[in-house]
mmCIF file of C-alpha atoms and ligand atoms in Angstrom:
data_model
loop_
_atom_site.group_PDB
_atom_site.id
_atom_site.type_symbol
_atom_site.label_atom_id
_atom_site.label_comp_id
_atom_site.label_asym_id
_atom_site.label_seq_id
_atom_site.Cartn_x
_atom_site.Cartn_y
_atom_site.Cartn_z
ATOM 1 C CA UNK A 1 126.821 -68.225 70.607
ATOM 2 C CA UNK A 2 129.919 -69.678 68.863
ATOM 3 C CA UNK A 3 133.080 -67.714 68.163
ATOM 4 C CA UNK A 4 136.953 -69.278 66.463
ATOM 5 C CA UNK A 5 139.819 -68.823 69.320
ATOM 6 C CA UNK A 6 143.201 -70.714 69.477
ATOM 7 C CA UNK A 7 142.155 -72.447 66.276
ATOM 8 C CA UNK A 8 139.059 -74.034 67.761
ATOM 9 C CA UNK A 9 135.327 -73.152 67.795
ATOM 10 C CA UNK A 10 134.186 -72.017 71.431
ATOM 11 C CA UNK A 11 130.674 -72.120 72.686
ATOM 12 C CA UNK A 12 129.667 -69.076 74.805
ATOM 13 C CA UNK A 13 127.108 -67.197 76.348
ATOM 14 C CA UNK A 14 126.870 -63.551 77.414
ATOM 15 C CA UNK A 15 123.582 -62.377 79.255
ATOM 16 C CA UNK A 16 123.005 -58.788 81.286
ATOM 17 C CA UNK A 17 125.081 -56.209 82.201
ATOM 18 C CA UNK A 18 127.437 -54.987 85.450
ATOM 19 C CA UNK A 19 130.488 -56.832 87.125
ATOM 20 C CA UNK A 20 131.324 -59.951 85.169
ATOM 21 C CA UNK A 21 131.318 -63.359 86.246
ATOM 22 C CA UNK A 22 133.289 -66.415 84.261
ATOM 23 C CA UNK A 23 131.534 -69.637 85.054
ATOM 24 C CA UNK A 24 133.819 -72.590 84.284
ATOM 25 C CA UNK A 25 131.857 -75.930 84.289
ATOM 26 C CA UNK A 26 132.943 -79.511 85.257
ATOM 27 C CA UNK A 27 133.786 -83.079 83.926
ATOM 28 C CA UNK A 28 132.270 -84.215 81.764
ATOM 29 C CA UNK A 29 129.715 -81.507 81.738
ATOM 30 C CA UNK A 30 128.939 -77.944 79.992
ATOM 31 C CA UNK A 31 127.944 -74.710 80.063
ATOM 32 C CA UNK A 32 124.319 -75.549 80.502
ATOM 33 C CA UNK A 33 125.083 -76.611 83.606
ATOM 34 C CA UNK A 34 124.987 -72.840 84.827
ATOM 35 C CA UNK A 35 121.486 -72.344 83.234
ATOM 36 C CA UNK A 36 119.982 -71.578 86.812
ATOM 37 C CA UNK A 37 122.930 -69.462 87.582
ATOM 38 C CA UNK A 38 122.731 -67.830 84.677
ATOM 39 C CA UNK A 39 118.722 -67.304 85.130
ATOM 40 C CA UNK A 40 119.008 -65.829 88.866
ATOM 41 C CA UNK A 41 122.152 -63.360 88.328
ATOM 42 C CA UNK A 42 122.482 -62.146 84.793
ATOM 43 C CA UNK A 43 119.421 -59.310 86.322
ATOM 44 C CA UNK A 44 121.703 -57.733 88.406
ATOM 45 C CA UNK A 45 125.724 -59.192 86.679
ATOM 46 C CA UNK A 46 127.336 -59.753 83.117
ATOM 47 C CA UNK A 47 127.100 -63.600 83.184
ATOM 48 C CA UNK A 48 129.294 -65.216 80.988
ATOM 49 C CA UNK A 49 129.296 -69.273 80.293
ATOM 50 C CA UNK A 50 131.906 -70.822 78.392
ATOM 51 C CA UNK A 51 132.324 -74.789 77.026
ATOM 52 C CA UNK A 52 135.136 -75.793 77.501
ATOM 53 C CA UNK A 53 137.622 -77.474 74.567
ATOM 54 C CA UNK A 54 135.772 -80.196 73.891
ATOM 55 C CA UNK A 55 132.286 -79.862 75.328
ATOM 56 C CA UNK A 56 128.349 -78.469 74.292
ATOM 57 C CA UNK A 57 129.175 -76.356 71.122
ATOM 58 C CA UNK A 58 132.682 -76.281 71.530
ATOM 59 C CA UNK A 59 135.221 -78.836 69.547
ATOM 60 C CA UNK A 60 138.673 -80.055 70.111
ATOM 61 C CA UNK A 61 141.643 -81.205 68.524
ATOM 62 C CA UNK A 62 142.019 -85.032 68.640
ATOM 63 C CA UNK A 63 145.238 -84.894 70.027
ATOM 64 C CA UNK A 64 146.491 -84.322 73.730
ATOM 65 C CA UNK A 65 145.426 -80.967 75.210
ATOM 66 C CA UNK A 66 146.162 -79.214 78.549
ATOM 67 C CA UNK A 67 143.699 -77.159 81.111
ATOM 68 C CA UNK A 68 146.270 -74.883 80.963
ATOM 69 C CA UNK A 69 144.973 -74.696 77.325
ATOM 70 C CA UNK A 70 141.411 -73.818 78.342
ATOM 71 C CA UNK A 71 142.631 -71.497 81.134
ATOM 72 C CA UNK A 72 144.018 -69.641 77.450
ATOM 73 C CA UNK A 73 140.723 -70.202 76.076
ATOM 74 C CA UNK A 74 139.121 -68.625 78.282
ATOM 75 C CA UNK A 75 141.917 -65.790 78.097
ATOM 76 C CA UNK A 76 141.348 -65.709 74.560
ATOM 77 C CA UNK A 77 137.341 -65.563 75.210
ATOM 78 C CA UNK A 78 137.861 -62.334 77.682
ATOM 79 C CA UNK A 79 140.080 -60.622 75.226
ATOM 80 C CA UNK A 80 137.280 -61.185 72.671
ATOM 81 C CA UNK A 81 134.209 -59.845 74.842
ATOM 82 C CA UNK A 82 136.205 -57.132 76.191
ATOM 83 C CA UNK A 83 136.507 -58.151 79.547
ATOM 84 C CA UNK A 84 139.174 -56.788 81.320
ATOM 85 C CA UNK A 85 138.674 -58.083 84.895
ATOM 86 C CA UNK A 86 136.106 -60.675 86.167
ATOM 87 C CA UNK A 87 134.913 -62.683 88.950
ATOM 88 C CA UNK A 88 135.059 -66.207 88.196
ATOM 89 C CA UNK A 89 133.459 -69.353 89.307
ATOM 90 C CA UNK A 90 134.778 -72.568 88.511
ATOM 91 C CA UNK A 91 132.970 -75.813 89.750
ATOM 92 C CA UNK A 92 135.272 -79.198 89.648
ATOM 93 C CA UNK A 93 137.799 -79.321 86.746
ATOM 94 C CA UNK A 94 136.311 -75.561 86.079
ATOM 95 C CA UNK A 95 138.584 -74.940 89.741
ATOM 96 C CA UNK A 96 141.383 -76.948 88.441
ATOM 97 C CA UNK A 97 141.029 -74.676 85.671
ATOM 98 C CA UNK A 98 140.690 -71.471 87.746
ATOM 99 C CA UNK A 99 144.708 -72.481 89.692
ATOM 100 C CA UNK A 100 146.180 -72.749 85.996
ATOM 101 C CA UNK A 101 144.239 -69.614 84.860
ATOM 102 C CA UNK A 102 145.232 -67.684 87.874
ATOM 103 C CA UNK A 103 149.420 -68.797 87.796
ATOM 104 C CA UNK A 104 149.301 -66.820 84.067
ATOM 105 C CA UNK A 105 146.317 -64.167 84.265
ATOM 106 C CA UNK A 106 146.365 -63.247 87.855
ATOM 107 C CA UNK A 107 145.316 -59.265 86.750
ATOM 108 C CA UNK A 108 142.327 -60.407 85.106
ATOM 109 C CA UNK A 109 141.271 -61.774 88.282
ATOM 110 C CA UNK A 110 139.244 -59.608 90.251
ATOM 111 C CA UNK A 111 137.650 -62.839 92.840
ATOM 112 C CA UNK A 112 137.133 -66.626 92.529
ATOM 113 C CA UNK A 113 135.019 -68.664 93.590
ATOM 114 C CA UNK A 114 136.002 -72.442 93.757
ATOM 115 C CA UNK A 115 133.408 -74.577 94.198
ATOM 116 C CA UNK A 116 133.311 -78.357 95.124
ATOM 117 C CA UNK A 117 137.255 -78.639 93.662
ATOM 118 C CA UNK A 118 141.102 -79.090 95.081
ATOM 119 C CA UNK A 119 144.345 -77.993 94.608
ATOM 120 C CA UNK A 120 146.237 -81.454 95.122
ATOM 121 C CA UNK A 121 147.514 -82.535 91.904
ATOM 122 C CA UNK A 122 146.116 -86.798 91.163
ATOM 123 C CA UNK A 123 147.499 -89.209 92.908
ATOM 124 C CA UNK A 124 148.487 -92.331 91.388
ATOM 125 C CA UNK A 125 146.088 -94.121 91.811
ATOM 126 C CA UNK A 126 143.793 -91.137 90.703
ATOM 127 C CA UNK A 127 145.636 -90.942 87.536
ATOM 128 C CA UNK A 128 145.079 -95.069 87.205
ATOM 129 C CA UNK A 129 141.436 -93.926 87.447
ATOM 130 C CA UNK A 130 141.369 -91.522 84.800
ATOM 131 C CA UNK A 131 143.173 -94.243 82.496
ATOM 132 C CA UNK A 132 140.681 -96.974 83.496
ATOM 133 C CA UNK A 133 137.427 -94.698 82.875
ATOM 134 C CA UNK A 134 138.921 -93.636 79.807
ATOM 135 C CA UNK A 135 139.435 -97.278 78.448
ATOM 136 C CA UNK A 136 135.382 -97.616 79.730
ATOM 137 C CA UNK A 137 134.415 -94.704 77.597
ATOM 138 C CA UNK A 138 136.386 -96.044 74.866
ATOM 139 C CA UNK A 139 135.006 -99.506 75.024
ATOM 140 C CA UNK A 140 131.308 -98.930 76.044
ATOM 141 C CA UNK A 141 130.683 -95.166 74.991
ATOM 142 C CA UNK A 142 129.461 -91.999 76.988
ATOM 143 C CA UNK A 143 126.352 -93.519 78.586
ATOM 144 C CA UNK A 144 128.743 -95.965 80.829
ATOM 145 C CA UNK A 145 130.330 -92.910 81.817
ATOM 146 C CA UNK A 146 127.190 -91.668 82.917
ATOM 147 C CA UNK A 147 126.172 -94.437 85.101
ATOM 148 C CA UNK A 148 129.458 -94.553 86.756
ATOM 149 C CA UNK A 149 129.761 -90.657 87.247
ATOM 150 C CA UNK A 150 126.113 -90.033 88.190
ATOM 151 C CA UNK A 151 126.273 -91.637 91.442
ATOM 152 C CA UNK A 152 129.139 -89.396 92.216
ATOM 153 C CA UNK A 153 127.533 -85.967 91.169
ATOM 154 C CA UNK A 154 124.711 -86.160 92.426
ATOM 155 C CA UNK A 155 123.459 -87.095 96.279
ATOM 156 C CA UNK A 156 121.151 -90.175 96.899
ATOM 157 C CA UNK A 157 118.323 -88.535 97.878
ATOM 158 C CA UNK A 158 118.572 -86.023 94.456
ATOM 159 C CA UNK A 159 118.771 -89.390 92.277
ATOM 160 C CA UNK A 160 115.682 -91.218 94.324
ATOM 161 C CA UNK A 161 113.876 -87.652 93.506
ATOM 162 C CA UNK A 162 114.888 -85.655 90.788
ATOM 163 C CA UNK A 163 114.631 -88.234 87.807
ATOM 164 C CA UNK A 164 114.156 -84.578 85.969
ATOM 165 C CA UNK A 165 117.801 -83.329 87.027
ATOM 166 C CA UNK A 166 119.515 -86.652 86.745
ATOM 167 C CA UNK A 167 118.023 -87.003 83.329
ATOM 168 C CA UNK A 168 119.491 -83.553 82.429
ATOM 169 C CA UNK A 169 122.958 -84.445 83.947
ATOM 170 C CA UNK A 170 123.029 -87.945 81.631
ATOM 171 C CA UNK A 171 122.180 -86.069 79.001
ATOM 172 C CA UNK A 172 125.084 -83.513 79.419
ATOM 173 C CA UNK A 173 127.091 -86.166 80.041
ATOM 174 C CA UNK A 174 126.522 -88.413 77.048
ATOM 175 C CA UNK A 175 126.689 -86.077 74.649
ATOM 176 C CA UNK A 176 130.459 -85.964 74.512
ATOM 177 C CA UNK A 177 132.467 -87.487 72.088
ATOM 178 C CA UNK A 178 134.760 -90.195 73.655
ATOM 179 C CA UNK A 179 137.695 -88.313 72.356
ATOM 180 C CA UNK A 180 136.699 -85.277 74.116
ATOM 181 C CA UNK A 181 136.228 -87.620 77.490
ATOM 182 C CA UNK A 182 139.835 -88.954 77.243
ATOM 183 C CA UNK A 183 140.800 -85.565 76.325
ATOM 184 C CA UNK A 184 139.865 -84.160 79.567
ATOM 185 C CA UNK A 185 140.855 -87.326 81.949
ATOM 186 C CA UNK A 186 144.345 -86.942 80.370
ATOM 187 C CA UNK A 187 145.039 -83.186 81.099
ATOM 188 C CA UNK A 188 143.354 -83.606 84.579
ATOM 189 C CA UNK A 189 145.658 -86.395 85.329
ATOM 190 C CA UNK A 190 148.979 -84.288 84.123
ATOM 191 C CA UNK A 191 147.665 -81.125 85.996
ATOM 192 C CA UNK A 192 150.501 -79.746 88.271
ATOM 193 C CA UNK A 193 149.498 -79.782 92.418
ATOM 194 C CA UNK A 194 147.969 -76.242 92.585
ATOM 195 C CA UNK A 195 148.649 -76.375 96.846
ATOM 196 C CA UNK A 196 151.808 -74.546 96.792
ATOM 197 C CA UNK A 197 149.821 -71.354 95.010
ATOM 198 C CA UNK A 198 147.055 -71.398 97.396
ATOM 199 C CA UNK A 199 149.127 -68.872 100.059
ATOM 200 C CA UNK A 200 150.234 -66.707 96.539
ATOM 201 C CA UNK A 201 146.339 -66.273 95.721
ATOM 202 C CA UNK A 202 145.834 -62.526 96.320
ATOM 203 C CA UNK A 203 142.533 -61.712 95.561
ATOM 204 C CA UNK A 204 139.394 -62.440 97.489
ATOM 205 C CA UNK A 205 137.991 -66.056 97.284
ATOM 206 C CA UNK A 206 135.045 -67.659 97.960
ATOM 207 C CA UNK A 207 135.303 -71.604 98.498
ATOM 208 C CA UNK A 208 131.506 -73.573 98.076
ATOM 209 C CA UNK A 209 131.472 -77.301 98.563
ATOM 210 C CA UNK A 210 128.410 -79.416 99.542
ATOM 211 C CA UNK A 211 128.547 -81.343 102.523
ATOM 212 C CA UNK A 212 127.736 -84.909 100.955
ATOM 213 C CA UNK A 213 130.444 -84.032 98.523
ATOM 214 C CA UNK A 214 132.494 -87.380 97.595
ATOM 215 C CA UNK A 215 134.286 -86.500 94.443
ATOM 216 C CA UNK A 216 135.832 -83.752 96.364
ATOM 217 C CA UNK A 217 134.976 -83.736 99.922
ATOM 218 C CA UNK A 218 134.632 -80.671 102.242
ATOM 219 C CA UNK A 219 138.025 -81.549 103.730
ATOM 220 C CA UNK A 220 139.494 -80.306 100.374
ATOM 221 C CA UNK A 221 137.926 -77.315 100.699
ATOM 222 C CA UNK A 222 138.833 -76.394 103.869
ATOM 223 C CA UNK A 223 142.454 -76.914 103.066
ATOM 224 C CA UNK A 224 142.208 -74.215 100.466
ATOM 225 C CA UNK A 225 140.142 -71.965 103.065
ATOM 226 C CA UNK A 226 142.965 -72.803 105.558
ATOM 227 C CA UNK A 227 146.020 -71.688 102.813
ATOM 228 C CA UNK A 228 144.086 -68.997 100.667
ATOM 229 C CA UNK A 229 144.175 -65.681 102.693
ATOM 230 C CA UNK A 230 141.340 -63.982 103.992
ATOM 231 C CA UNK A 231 139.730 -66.997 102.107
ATOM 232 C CA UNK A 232 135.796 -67.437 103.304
ATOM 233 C CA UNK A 233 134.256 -71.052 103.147
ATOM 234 C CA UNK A 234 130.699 -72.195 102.657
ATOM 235 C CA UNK A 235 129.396 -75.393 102.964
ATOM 236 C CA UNK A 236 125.788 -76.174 101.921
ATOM 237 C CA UNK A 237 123.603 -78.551 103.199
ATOM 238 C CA UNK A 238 121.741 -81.768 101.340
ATOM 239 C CA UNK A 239 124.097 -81.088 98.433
ATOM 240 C CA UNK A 240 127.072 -83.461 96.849
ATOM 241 C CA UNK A 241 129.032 -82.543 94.226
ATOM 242 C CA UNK A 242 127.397 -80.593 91.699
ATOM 243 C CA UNK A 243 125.986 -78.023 94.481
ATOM 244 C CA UNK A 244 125.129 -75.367 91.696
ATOM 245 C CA UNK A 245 122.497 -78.049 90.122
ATOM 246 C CA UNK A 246 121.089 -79.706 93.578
ATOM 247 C CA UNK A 247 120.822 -76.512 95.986
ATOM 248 C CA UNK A 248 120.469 -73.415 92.869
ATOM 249 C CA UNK A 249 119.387 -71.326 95.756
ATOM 250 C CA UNK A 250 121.668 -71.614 98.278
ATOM 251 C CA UNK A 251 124.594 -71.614 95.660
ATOM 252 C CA UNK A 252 123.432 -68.168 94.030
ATOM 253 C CA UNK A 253 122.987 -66.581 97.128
ATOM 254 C CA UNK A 254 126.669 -67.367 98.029
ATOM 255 C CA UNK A 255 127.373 -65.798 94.494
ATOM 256 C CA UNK A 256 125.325 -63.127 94.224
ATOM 257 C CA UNK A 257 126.292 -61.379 98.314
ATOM 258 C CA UNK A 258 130.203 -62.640 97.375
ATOM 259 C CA UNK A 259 129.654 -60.504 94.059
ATOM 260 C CA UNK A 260 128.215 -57.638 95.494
ATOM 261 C CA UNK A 261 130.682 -57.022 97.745
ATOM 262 C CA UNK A 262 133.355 -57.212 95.368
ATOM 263 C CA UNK A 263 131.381 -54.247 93.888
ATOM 264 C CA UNK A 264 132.023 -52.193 96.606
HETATM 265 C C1 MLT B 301 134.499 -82.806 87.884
HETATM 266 O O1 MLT B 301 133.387 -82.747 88.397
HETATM 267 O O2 MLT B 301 134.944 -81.897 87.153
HETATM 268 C C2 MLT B 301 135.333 -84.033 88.150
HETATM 269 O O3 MLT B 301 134.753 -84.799 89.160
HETATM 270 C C3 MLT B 301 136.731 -83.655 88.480
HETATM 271 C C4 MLT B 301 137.627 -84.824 88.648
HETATM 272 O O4 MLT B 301 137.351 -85.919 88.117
HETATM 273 O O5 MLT B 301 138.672 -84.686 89.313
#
């Protein structure tokens, strides 16, 4: 489904009924990422996927943008379906997303889950990195992108034997524009450090990361289990860092019990 917000077209989808949960995707993914997610718990939740500015069926200005934009995307996309209050589940950038969502919505929080993300802000030599894979998307197109980023998604042994889900993740991944690509690296690398929040988050949170995780490794995560209160942390096994898409299971079970007792 497609709707107009903030002066851009936003792909969404809305499936079942009950408490609902946001998914927020990662770089330089979309919202089909979730389709497994969105298979297991939309029989029992209101699931609700969203592409972010500049991904799947959504488009973007060419111009600079902000995740503090897409945290009022997905403002404006609540205010549209009606949703008051949600859970919401934010994998990667979708987390980075989640801190600059949370520092101006906080009441439409009701949980979060941040999954295989941080709270540290780039370093520099991080934000040299965004510049550098920007210039490579610029000068050899989305499918370099993919052959750099794949190897840093997904876990060895998932590339050796899932040519069906690696295929799926290149394919995600080089169908953005290479606007949209720089678009992204450039608000990641101005996003503010999120750390300081951390102690200020309020609501209960659920932190997922998978072990092999290099992109952003378990140590992250259990910094934001060690400032979040009450925080709870769960690492899964034989997964890197797209743990939704390697270990669906294991992921939606975390989801689905961290859901359910939110119900309560
Ligand atoms: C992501 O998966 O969203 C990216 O790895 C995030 C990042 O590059 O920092």
């Amino acid at each position: 489904m497609q709707t107009q917000l903030n002066n851009i077209t936003i792909g969404y989808s809305d499936q079942g009924t009950g408490l609902p949960i946001v998914f927020l995707h990662a770089f330089p993914l979309n919202r089909t990422m979730w389709a497994t997610q969105e298979d297991a718990l939309s029989s029992q939740f209101r699931i609700v996927t969203i592409d972010l500015r500049g991904h799947g069926e959504s488009d973007a200005p060419l111009w600079r943008y902000t995740l503090e934009q897409s945290a009022d995307d997905v403002r404006a996309l609540l205010d549209y379906l009606a949703i008051r209050q949600a859970l919401f589940v934010g994998l990667s950038m979708g987390g980075y997303i989640l801190f600059a969502f949370y520092r101006k919505y906080a009441s439409r929080v009701k949980g979060l889950i941040l999954a295989d993300t941080r709270a540290q802000a780039d370093t520099v030599e991080g934000k040299e990195g965004r510049f550098q894979l920007a210039q490579t998307a610029y000068k050899k197109g989305p499918a370099a992108i993919a052959d750099i980023m794949i190897p840093k998604l997904l876990s060895p042994v998932t590339i050796q034997t899932r040519p069906d889900l690696v295929q799926q993740v290149r394919a995600m991944i080089e169908s953005n524009q290479i606007s949209e690509i720089a678009g992204d690296l450039m608000a990641m690398a101005d996003r503010p450090d999120s750390a300081p929040l951390l102690s200020q988050i309020a609501c209960p949170t659920q932190i997922i990361v998978g072990e092999l995780d290099q992109a952003t490794p378990p140590a992250d995560s259990k910094f934001m289990a060690e400032q979040i209160p009450h925080a709870r942390l769960a690492i899964i096994p034989n997964a890197a860092h797209l743990a939704n898409l390697e270990q669906p299971d294991a992921f939606n079970q975390i989801v689905s019990a961290f859901a359910l007792n939110l119900e309560k």
